Short mmCIF file of C-alpha atoms in Angstrom, two decimals:
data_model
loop_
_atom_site.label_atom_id
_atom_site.label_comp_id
_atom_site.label_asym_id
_atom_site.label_seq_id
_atom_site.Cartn_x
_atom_site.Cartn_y
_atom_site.Cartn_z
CA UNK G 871 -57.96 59.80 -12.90
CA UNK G 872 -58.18 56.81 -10.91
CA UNK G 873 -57.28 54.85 -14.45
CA UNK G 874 -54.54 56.88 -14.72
CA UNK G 875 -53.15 56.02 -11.36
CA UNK G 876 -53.57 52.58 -11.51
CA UNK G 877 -51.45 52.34 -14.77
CA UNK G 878 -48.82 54.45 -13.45
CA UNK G 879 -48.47 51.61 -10.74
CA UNK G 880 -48.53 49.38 -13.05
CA UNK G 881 -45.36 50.85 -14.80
CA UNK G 882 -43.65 51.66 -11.60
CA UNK G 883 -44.19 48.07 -10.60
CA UNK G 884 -42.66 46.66 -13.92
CA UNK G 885 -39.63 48.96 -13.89
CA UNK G 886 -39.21 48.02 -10.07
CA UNK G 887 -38.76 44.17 -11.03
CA UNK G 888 -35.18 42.97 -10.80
CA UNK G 889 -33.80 41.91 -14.41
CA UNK G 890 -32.60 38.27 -15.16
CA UNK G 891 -30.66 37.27 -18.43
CA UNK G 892 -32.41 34.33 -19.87
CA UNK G 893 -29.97 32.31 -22.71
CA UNK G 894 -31.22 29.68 -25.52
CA UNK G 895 -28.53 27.68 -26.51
CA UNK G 896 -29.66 26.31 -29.75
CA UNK G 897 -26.94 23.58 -29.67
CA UNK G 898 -28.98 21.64 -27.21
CA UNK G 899 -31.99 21.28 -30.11
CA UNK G 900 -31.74 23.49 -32.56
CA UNK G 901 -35.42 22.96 -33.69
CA UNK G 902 -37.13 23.29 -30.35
CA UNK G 903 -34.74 25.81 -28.79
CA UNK G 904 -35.47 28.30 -31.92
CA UNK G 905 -39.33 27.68 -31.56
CA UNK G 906 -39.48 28.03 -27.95
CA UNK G 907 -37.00 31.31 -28.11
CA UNK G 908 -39.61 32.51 -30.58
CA UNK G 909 -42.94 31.56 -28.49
CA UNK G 910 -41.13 33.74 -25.08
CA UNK G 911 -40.52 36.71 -27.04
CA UNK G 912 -43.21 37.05 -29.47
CA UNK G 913 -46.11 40.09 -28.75
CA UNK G 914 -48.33 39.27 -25.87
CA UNK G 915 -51.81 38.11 -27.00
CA UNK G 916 -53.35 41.14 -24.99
CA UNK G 917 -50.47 43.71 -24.03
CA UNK G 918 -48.86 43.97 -27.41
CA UNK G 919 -46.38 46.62 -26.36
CA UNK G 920 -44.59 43.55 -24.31
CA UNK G 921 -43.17 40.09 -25.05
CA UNK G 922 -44.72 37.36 -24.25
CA UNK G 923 -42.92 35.76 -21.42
CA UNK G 924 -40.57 39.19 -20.24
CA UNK G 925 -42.47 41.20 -17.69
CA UNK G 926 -43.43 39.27 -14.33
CA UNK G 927 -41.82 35.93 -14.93
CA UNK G 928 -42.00 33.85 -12.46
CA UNK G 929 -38.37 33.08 -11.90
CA UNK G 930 -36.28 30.61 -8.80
CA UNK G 931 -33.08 32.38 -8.61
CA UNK G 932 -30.79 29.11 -8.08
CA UNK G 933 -27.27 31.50 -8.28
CA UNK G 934 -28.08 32.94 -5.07
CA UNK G 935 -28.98 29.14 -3.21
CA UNK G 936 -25.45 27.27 -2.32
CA UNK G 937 -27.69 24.46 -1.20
CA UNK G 938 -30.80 22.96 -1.01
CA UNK G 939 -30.39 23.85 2.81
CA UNK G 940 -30.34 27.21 1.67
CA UNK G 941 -33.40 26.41 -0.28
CA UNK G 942 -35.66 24.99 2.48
CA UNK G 943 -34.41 27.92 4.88
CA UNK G 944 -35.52 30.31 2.17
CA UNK G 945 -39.14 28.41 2.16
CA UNK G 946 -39.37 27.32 5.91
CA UNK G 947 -42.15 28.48 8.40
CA UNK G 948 -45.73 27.22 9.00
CA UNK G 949 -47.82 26.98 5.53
CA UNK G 950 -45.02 27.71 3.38
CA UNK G 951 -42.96 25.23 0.69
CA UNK G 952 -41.14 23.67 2.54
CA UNK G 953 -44.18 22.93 5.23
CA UNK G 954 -46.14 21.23 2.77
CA UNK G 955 -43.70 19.38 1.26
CA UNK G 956 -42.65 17.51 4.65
CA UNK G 957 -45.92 16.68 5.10
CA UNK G 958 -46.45 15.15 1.61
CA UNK G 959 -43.37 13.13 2.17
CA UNK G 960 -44.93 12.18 5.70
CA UNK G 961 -47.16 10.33 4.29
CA UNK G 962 -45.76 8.57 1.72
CA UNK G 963 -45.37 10.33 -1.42
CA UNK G 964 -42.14 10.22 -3.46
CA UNK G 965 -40.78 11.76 -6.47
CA UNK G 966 -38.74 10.34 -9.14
CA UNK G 967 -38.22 10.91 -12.76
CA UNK G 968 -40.86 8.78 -15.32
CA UNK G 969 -40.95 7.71 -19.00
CA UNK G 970 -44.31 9.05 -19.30
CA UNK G 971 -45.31 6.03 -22.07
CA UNK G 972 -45.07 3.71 -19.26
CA UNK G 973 -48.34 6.13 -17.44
CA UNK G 974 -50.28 7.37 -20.17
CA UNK G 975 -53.83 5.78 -18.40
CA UNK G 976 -52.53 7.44 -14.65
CA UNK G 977 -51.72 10.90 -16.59
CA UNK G 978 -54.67 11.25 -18.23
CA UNK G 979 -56.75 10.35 -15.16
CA UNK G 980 -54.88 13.33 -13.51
CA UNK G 981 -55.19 15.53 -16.58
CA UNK G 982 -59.10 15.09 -16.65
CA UNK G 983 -59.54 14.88 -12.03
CA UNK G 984 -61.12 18.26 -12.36
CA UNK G 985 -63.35 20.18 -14.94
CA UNK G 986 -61.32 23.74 -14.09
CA UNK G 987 -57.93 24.80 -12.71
CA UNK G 988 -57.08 28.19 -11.72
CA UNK G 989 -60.39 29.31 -12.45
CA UNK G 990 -60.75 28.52 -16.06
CA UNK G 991 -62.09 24.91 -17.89
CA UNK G 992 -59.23 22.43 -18.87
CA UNK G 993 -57.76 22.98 -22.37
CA UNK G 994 -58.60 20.62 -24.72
CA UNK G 995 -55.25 19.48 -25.11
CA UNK G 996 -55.50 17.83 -21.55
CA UNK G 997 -59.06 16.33 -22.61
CA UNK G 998 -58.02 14.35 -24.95
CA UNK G 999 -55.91 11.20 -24.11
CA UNK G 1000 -52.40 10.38 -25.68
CA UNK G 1001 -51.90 7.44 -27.04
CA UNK G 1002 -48.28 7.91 -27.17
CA UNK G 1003 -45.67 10.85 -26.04
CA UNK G 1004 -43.12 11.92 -27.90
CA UNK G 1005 -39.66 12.39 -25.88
CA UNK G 1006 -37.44 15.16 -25.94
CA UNK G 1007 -33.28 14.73 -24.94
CA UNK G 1008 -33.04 18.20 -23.17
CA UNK G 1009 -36.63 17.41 -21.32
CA UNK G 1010 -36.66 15.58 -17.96
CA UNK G 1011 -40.35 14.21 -16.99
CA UNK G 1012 -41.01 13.56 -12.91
CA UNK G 1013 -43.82 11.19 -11.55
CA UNK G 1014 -44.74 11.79 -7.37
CA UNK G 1015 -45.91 8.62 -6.32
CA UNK G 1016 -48.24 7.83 -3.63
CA UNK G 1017 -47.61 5.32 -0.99
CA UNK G 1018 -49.59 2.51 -3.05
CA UNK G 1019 -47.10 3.50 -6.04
CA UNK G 1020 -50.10 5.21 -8.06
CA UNK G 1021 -49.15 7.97 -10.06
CA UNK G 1022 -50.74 11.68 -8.83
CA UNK G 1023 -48.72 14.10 -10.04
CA UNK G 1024 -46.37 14.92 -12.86
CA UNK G 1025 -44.13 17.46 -14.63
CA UNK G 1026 -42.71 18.27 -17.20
CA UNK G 1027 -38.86 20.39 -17.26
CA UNK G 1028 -37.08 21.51 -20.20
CA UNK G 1029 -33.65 22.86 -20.33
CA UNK G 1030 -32.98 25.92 -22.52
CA UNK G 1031 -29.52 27.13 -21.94
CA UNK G 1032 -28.96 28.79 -18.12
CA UNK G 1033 -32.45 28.21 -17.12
CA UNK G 1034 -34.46 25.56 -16.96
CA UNK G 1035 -38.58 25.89 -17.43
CA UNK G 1036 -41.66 23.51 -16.24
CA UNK G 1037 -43.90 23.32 -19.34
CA UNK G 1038 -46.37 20.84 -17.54
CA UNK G 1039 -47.17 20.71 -13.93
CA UNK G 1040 -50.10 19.61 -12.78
CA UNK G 1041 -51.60 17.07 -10.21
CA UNK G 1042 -54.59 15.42 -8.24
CA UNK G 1043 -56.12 17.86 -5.55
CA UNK G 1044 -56.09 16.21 -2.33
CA UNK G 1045 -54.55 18.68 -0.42
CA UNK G 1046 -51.36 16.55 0.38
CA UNK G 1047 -48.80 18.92 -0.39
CA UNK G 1048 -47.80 16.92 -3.53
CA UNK G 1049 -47.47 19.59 -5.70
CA UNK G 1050 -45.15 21.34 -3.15
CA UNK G 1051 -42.91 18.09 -2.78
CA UNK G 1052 -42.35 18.07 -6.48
CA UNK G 1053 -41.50 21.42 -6.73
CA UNK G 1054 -39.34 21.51 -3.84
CA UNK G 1055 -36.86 17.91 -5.16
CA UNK G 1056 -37.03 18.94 -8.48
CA UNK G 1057 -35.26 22.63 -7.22
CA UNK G 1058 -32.98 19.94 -4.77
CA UNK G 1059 -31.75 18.44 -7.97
CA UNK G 1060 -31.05 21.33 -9.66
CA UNK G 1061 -29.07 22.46 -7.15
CA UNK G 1062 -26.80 19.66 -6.59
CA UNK G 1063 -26.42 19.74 -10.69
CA UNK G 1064 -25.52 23.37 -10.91
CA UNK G 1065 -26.00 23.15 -14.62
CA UNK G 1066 -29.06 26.08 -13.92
CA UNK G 1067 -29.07 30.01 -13.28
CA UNK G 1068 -32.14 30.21 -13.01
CA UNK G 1069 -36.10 28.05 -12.89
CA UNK G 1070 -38.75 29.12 -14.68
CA UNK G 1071 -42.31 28.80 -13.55
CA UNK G 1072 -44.38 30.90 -16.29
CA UNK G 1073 -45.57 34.12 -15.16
CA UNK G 1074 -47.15 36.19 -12.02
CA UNK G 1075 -48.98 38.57 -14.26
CA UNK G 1076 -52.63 36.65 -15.89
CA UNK G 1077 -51.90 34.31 -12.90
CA UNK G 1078 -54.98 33.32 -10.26
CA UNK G 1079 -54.00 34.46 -6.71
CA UNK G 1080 -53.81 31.03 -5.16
CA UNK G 1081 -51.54 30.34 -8.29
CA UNK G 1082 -49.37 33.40 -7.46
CA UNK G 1083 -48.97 32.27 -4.13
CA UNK G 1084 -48.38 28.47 -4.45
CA UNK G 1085 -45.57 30.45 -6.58
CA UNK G 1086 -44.48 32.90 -3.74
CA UNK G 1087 -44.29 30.06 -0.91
CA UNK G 1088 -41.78 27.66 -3.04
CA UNK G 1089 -39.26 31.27 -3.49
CA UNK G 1090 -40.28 32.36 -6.80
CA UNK G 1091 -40.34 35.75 -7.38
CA UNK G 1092 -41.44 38.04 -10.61
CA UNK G 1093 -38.55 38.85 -13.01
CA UNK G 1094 -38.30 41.19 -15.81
CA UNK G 1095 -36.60 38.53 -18.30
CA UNK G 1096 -34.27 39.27 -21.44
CA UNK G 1097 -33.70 36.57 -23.26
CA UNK G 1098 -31.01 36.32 -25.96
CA UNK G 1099 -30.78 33.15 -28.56
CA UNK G 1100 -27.14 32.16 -28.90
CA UNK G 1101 -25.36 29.32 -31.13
#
């Protein structure tokens, strides 16, 4: 019985979640815009009934933020975004965007800082060092800098259509806030582009709890997402 509650919840929950229209536009890369479309909506490795990326996205509603005032009042008050993002930039740390060829030794130092994130050992992927990245037009890549002009964090944003998506984001733990500060001027600069509905931060559902609520404190919430592929 108590099985049966909990997935009645569950369904409750998911039918409770406000709905956002995602749109590909595959004239921005054909290629990439068809094979990401494809990865977001194909069968969930575990929930097969679902699509990948459609129930719980973690999703920045930029539509309803005029500003990035509007922004920082939405994430104001003691411990949240906009907290530890002051205090990163109190003490030095900057963002800015990066050709990530010109860091490949400082991002894979950051990539291998820790054995586990979240909970669960790095991916192999991040293990092994790049010699070279490739480049992507509709991608934009951010560095946050520390006061010395060493490279701790990065990120990585592509731009599908009327959202945009971070398919990389990840930093040295110090505690800083630096993760917050990128988060919060990359959102700035979306904002005072208006080109964006909508950012996309993966998912809430499979997510750690500290990773839900890093999530939560920089305003994103969990979406039910449709996405549509158009020309």
């Amino acid at each position: 019985m108590k099985s049966i509650s909990h997935h009645c919840k569950l369904i409750t929950d998911i039918l409770r979640l406000p709905v956002a229209e995602l749109h590909f536009h595959q004239a921005i890369d054909p290629a990439d815009i068809q094979a990401t479309y494809r990865y977001y909506t194909k069968r969930h490795p575990r929930y097969k009934l679902i699509r990948n990326k459609t129930i719980g996205a973690a999703l920045l509603d930029l539509g309803q933020l005029p500003s990035e005032a509007h922004y920082l009042d939405l994430i104001k008050g003691k411990n949240n975004g906009a907290y530890h993002a002051k205090r990163a930039r109190g003490r030095g740390y900057r963002l800015r965007r990066i050709d990530r060829n010109a860091h490949v030794e400082a991002i894979h130092a950051i990539n291998v800082s820790l054995d586990q994130r979240q909970g669960r050992p790095m991916d192999a992927q991040y293990r092994e060092k790049k010699a070279r990245f490739d480049t992507r037009d509709h991608f934009r890549y951010y560095g946050v800098f520390n006061a010395e002009g060493q490279l701790v964090a990065y990120a990585n944003l592509g731009h599908y259509g009327n959202f945009a998506s971070f398919s990389q984001l990840i930093g040295i733990r110090n505690n800083d806030g630096i993760m917050h500060l990128m988060v919060v001027d990359i959102v700035a600069e979306l904002l005072a582009e208006q080109r964006v509905r909508y950012l996309m931060y993966d998912t809430f559902f499979g997510a750690q709890p500290g990773m839900q609520t890093f999530k939560k404190i920089l305003g994103f919430r969990p979406y039910r997402a449709k996405y549509a592929l158009q020309s």
